[in-house]
Short mmCIF file of C-alpha atoms and ligand atoms in Angstrom, two decimals:
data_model
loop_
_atom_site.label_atom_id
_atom_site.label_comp_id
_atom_site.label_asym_id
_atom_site.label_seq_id
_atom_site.Cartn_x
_atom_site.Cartn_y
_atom_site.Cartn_z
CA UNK A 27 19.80 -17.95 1.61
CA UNK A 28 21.34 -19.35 -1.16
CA UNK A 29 21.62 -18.19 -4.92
CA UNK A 30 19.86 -21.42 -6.08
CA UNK A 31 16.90 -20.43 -3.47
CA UNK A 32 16.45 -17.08 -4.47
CA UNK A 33 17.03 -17.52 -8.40
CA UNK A 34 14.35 -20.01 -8.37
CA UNK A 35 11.77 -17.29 -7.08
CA UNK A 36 12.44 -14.54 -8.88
CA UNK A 37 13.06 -15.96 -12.14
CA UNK A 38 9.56 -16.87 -12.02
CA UNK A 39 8.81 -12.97 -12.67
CA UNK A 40 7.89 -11.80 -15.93
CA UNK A 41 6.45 -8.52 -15.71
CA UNK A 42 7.72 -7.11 -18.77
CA UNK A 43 9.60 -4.81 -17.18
CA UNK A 44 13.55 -4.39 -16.95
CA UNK A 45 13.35 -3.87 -13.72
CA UNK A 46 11.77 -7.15 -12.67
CA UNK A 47 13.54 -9.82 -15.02
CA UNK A 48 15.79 -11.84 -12.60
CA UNK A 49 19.24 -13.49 -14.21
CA UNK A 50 20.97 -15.90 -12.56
CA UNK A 51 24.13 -13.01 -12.91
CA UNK A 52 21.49 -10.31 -11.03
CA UNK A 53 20.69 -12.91 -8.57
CA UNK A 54 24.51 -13.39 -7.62
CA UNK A 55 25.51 -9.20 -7.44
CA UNK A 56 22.49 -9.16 -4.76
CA UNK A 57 23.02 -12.04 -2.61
CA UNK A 58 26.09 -10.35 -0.62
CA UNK A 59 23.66 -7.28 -0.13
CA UNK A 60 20.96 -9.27 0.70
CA UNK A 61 22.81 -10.91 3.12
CA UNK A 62 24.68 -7.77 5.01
CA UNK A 63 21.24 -6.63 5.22
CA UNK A 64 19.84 -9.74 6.80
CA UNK A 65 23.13 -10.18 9.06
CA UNK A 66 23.06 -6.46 9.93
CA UNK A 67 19.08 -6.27 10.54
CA UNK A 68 20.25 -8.60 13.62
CA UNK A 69 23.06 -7.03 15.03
CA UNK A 70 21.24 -3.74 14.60
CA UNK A 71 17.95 -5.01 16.10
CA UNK A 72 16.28 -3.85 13.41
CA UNK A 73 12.83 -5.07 11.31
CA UNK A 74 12.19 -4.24 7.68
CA UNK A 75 8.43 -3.78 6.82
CA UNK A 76 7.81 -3.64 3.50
CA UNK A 77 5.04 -2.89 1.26
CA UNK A 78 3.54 -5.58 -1.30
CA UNK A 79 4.86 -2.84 -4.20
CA UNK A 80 8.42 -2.74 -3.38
CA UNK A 81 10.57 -4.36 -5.61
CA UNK A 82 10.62 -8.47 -5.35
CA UNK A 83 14.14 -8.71 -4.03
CA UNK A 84 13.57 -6.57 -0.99
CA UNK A 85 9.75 -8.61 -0.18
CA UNK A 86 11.78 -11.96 -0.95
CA UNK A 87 15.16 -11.32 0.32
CA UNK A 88 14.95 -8.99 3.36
CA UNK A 89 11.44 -8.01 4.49
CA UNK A 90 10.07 -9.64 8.31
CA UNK A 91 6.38 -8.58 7.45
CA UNK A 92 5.21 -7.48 3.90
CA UNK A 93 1.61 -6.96 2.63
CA UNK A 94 -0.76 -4.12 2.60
CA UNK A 95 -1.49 -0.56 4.31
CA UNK A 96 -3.71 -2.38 7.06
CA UNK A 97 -1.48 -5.43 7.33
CA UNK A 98 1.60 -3.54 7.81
CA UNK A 99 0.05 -1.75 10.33
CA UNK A 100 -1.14 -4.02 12.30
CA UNK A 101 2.39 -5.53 11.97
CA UNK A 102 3.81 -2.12 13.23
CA UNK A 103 1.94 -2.56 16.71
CA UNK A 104 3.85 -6.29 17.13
CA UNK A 105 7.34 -5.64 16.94
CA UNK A 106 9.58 -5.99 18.95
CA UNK A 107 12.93 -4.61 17.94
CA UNK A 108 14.01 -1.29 18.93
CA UNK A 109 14.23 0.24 14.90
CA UNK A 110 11.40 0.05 12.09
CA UNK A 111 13.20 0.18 8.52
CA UNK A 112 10.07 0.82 6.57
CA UNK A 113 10.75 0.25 3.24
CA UNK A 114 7.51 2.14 1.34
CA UNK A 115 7.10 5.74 1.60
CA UNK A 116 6.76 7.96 3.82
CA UNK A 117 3.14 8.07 4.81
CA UNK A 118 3.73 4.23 5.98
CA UNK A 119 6.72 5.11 8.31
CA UNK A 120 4.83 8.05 9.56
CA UNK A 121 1.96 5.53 10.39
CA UNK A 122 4.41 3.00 12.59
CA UNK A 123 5.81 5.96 14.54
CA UNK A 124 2.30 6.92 15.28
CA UNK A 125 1.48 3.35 16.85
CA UNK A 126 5.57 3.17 18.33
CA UNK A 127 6.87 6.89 19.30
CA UNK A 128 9.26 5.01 21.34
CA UNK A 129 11.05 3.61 18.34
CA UNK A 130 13.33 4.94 15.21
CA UNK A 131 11.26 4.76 12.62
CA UNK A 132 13.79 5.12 9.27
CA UNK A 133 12.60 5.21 5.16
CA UNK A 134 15.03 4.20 2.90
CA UNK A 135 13.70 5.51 -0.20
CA UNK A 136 14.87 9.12 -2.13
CA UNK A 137 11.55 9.39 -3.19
CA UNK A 138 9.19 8.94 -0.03
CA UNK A 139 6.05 10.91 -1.53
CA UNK A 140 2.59 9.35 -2.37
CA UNK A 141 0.34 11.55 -5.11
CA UNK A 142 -2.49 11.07 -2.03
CA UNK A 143 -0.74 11.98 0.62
CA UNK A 144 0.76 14.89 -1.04
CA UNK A 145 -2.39 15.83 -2.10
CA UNK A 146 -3.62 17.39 0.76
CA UNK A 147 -2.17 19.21 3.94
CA UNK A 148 -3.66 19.02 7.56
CA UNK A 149 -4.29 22.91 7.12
CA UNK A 150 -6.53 22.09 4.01
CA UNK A 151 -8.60 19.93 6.27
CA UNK A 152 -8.86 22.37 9.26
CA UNK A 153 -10.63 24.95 6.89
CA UNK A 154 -12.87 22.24 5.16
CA UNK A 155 -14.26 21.56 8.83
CA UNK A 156 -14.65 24.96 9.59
CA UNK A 157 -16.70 25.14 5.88
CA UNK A 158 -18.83 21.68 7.01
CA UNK A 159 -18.68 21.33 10.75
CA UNK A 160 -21.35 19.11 10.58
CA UNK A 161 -19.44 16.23 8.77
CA UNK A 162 -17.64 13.85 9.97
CA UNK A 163 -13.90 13.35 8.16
CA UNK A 164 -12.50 10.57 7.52
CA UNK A 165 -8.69 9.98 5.58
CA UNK A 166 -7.78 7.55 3.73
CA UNK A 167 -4.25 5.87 5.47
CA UNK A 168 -2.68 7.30 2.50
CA UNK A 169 -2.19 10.74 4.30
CA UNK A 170 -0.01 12.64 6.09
CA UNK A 171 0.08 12.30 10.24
CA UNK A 172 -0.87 16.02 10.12
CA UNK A 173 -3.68 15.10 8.02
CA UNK A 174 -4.74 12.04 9.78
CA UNK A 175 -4.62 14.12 13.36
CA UNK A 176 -6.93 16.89 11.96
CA UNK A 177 -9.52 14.01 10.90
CA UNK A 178 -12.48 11.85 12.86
CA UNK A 179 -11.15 8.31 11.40
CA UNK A 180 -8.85 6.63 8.86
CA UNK A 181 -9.56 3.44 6.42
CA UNK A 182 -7.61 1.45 4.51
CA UNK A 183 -8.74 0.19 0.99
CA UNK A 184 -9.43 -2.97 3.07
CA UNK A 185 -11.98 -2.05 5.52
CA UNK A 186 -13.00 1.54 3.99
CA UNK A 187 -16.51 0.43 2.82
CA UNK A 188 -17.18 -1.26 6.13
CA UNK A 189 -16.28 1.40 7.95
CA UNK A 190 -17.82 3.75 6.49
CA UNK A 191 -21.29 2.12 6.11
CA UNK A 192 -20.99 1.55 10.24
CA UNK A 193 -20.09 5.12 10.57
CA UNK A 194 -22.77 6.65 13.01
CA UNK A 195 -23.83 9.93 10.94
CA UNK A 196 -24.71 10.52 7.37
CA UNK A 197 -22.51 13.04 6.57
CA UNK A 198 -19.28 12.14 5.43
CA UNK A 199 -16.02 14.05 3.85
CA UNK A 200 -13.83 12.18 2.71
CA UNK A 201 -10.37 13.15 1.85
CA UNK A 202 -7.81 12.80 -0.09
CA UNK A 203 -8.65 10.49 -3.38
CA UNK A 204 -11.47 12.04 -5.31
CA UNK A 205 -11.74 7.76 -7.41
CA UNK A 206 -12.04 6.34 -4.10
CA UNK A 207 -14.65 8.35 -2.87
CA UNK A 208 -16.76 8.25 -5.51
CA UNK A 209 -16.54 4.32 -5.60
CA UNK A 210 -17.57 4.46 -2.07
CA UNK A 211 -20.49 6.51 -3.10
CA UNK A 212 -21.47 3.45 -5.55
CA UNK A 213 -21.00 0.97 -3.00
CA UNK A 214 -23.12 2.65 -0.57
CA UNK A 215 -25.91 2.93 -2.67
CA UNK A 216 -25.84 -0.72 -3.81
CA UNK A 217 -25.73 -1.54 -0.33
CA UNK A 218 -28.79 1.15 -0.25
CA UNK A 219 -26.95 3.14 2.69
CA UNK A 220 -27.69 6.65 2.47
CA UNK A 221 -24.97 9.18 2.85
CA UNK A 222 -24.17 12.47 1.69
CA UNK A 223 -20.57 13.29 0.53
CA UNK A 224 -18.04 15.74 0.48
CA UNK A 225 -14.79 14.91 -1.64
CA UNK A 226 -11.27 16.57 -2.39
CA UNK A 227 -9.62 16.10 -5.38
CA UNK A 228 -6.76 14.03 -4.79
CA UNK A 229 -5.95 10.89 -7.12
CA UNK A 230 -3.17 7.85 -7.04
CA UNK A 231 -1.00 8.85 -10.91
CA UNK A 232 -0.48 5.33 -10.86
CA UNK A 233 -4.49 3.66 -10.73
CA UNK A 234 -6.31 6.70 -12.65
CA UNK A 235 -5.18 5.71 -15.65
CA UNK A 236 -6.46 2.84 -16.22
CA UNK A 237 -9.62 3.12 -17.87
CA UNK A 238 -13.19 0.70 -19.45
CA UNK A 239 -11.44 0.92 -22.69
CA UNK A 240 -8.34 -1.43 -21.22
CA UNK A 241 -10.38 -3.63 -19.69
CA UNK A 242 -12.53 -4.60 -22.55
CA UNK A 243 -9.37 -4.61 -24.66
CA UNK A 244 -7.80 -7.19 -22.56
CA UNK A 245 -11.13 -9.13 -22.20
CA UNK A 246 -11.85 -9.25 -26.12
CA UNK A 247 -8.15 -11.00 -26.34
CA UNK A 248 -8.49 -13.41 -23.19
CA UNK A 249 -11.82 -15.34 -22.64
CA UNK A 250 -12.63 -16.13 -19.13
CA UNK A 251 -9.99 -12.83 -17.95
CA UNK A 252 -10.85 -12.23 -14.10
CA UNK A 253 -9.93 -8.30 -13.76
CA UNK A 254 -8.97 -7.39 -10.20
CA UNK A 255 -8.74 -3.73 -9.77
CA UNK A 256 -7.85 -1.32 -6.54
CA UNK A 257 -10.75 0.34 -5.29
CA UNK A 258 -7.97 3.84 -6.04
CA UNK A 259 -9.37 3.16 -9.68
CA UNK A 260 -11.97 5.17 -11.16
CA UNK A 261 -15.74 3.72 -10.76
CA UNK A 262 -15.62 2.77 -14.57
CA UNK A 263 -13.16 -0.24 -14.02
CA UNK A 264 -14.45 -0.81 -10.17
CA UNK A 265 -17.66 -1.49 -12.69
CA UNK A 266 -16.23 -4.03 -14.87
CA UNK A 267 -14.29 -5.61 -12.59
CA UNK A 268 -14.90 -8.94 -11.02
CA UNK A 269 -13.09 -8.43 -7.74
CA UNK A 270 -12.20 -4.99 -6.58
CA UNK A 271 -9.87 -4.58 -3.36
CA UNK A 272 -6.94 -3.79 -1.37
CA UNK A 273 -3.57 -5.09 -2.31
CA UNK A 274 -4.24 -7.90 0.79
CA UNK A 275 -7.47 -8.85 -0.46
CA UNK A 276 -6.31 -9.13 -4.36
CA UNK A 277 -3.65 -11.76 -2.87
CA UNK A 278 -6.39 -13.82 -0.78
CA UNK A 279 -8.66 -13.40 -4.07
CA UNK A 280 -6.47 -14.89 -5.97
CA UNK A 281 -5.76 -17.64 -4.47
CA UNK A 282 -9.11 -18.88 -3.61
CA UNK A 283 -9.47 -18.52 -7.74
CA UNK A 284 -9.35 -22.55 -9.93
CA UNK A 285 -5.41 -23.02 -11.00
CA UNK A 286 -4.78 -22.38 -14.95
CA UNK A 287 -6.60 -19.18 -14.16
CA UNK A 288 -5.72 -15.85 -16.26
CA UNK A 289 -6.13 -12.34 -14.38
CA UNK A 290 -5.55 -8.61 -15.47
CA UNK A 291 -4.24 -6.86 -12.28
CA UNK A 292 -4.96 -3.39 -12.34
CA UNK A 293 -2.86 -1.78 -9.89
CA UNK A 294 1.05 -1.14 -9.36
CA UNK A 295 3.44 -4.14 -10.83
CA UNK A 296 4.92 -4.91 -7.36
CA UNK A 297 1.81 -7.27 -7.05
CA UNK A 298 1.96 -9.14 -10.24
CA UNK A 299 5.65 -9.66 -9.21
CA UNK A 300 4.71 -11.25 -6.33
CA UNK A 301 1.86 -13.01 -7.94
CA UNK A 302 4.17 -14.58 -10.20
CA UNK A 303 6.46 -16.14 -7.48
CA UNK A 304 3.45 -17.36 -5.54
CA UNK A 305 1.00 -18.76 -8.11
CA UNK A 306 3.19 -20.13 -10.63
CA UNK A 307 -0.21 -21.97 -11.73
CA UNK A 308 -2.06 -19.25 -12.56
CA UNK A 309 -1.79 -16.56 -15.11
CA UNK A 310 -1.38 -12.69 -14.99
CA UNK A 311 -1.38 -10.45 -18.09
CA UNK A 312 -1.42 -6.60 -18.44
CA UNK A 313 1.04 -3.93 -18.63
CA UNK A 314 3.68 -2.37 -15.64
CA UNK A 315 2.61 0.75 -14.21
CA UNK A 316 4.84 1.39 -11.53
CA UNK A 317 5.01 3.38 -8.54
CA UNK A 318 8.11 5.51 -8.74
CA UNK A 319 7.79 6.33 -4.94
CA UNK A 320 7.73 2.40 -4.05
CA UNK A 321 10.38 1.19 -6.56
CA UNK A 322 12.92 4.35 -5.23
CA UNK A 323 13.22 1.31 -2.45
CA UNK A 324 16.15 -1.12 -3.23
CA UNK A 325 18.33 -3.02 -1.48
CA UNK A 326 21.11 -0.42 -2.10
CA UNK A 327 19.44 2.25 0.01
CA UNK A 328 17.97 -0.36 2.39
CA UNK A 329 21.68 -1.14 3.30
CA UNK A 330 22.99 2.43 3.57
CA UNK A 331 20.31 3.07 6.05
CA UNK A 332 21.67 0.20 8.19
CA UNK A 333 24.84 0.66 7.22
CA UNK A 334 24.73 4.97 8.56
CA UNK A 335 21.20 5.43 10.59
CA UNK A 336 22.46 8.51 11.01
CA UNK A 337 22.27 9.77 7.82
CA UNK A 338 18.83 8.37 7.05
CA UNK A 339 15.76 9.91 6.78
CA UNK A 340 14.02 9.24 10.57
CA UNK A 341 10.66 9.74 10.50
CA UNK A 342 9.88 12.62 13.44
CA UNK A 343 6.32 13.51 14.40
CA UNK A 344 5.34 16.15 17.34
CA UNK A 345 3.81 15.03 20.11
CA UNK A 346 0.16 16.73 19.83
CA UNK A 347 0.30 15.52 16.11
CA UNK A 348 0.95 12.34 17.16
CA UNK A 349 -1.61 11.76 19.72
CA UNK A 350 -4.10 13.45 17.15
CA UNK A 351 -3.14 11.26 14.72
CA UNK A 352 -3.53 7.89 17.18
CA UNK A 353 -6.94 8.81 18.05
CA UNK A 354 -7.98 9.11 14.11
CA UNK A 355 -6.11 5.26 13.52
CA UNK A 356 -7.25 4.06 16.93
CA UNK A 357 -11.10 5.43 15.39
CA UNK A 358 -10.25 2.82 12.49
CA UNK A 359 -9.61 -0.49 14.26
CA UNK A 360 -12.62 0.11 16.36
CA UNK A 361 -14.72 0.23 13.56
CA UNK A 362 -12.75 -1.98 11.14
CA UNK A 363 -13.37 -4.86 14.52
CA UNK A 364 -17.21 -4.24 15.04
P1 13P B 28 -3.07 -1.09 -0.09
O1 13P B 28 -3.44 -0.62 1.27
O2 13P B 28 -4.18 -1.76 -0.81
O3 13P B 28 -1.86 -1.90 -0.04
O4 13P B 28 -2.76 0.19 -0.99
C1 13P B 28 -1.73 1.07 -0.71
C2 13P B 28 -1.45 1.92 -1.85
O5 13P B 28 -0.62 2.79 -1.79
C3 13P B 28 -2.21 1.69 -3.06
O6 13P B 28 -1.72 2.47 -4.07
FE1 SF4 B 29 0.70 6.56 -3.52
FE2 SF4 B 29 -0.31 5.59 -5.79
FE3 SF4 B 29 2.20 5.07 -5.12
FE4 SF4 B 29 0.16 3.93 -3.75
S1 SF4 B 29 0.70 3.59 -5.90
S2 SF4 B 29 2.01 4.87 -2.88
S3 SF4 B 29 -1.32 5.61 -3.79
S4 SF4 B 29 1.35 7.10 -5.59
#
């Protein structure tokens, strides 16, 4: 790649954060990482997944597969190289070396946490089905393997509404985020699907705060705004929103949207970064809110990892866990392919 190639992406950014404003002087300092990284990812036999959120020079400059929670693990099932660099947190990586024990899974990041997954332990959910053994649990991916192997079935933001309308019983807990819940609760009773839930109280720091009042604020300034929100939002904004998804269906959204159009993306920056670069035709306002557990990625830390595997943070699961775990994500794509 040359500096010319990758200058002419990422200057296209404009976020409004530090963070994301590309010079042509950035660009240069990176190039020699990004290409140790790329040089070394071969040698190494490594693949880098990365997550839609991560900051643009990792998605643009070193990442085989990028997109969202359900994409990337769907990607994790197809590789072929003997090491998974999994640059997102932790919850991801534990996810790929669910679906491939037989490979080093690594995580780059400092800060591998997720305000879900951390929000709950697999003990939690062990007493909660000893409260409600009737129910059937299902996590969202954004959990813990422990969590995930004491559960019936995962979903992703992608396919949580489907699955959980074709879900064979009535009685449903969902753990861990309290917002997401209670917008599937809406959708099933627009869909007129009657179910009776349990939630825990878990929330994303990053999508609860948005609120209505931001929403109508941006609208009164921008006629014809198209909000897009992340069904981790609270029902309020899922309300006055005109497409509500994962990160994966924001991007095919968008894109099927006339050019010259303006959008308010309500969830983490990473996306309108990448929004920027690939619809340089359409329009994206708002404010940042970042992720601090997706933006501890960089390329820095990416080539560290490669640089001393030993030293990084391997992502190690026991084997009952594991299989627990498989049979919980295994639940999902036979549901999320009905
Ligand atoms: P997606 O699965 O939509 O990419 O969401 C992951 C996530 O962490 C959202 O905050
Ligand atoms: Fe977790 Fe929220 Fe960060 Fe997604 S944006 S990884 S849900 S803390």
């Amino acid at each position: 790649m040359t500096i010319d190639e990758l200058y002419k992406r990422l200057s296209s950014i404009h976020p409004g954060a530090v963070l994301c404003t590309y010079t042509k002087e950035k660009v240069e300092q990176m190039l020699p990482l990004i290409n140790e990284i790329n040089e070394r990812k071969k040698d190494q036999d490594t693949v880098i997944l990365a997550h839609s959120y991560v900051a643009p020079e990792i998605v643009l400059g070193v990442a085989d597969y990028t997109g969202d929670s359900f994409k990337l693990s769907e990607d994790a099932t197809k590789v072929t190289q003997k090491t998974i660099l999994f640059s997102a947190v932790r919850f991801m990586g534990e996810t790929a070396k669910i679906l491939n024990p037989e490979k080093d899974v690594l995580i780059p990041g400092p800060l591998t946490g997720c305000s879900l997954a951390d929000s709950i332990t697999g003990e939690q959910v062990r007493k909660l089905r000893e409260q409600h053994p009737d129910y059937t649990f299902v996590c969202y991916i954004n959990t813990t393997a422990a969590v995930k192997a004491a559960c019936d079935v995962c979903v992703t933001s992608g396919n949580v509404m489907k699955i959980v309308e074709s879900l064979p019983t009535d009685k449903i807990c969902f753990v861990p985020d309290k917002l997401m819940g209670e917008n599937i609760k809406s959708e099933m009773e627009k869909r007129g699907v009657k179910k009776d839930f349990i939630l825990h109280d878990g929330c994303c720091y990053v999508h609860e705060t948005y609120d209505s009042d931001l929403i109508n604020f941006f609208r009164s300034q921008n006629p014809g705004l198209k909000v897009v929100s992340h069904p981790e939002c609270h029902p309020g904004v899922a309300l006055l929103s005109d497409y509500v998804g994962s990160t994966g269906q924001m991007v095919k959204y968008i894109g099927e949207q006339p050019k010259g159009s303006k959008f308010l993306l309500l969830t983490e920056c990473g996306l309108n970064a990448r929004m920027h670069y690939e619809h340089p035709d359409m329009e994206f306002i708002g404010s940042c809110s970042m992720c601090k557990y997706m933006k501890s990625n960089s390329l820095e830390n990416i080539l560290e990892t490669l640089r001393h595997p030993e030293k990084a943070e391997h992502v190690d699961i026991d084997e009952p866990t594991r299989v627990a775990a498989k049979k919980c994500i295994d639940a999902m794509f036979h549901y999320a392919n009905l």
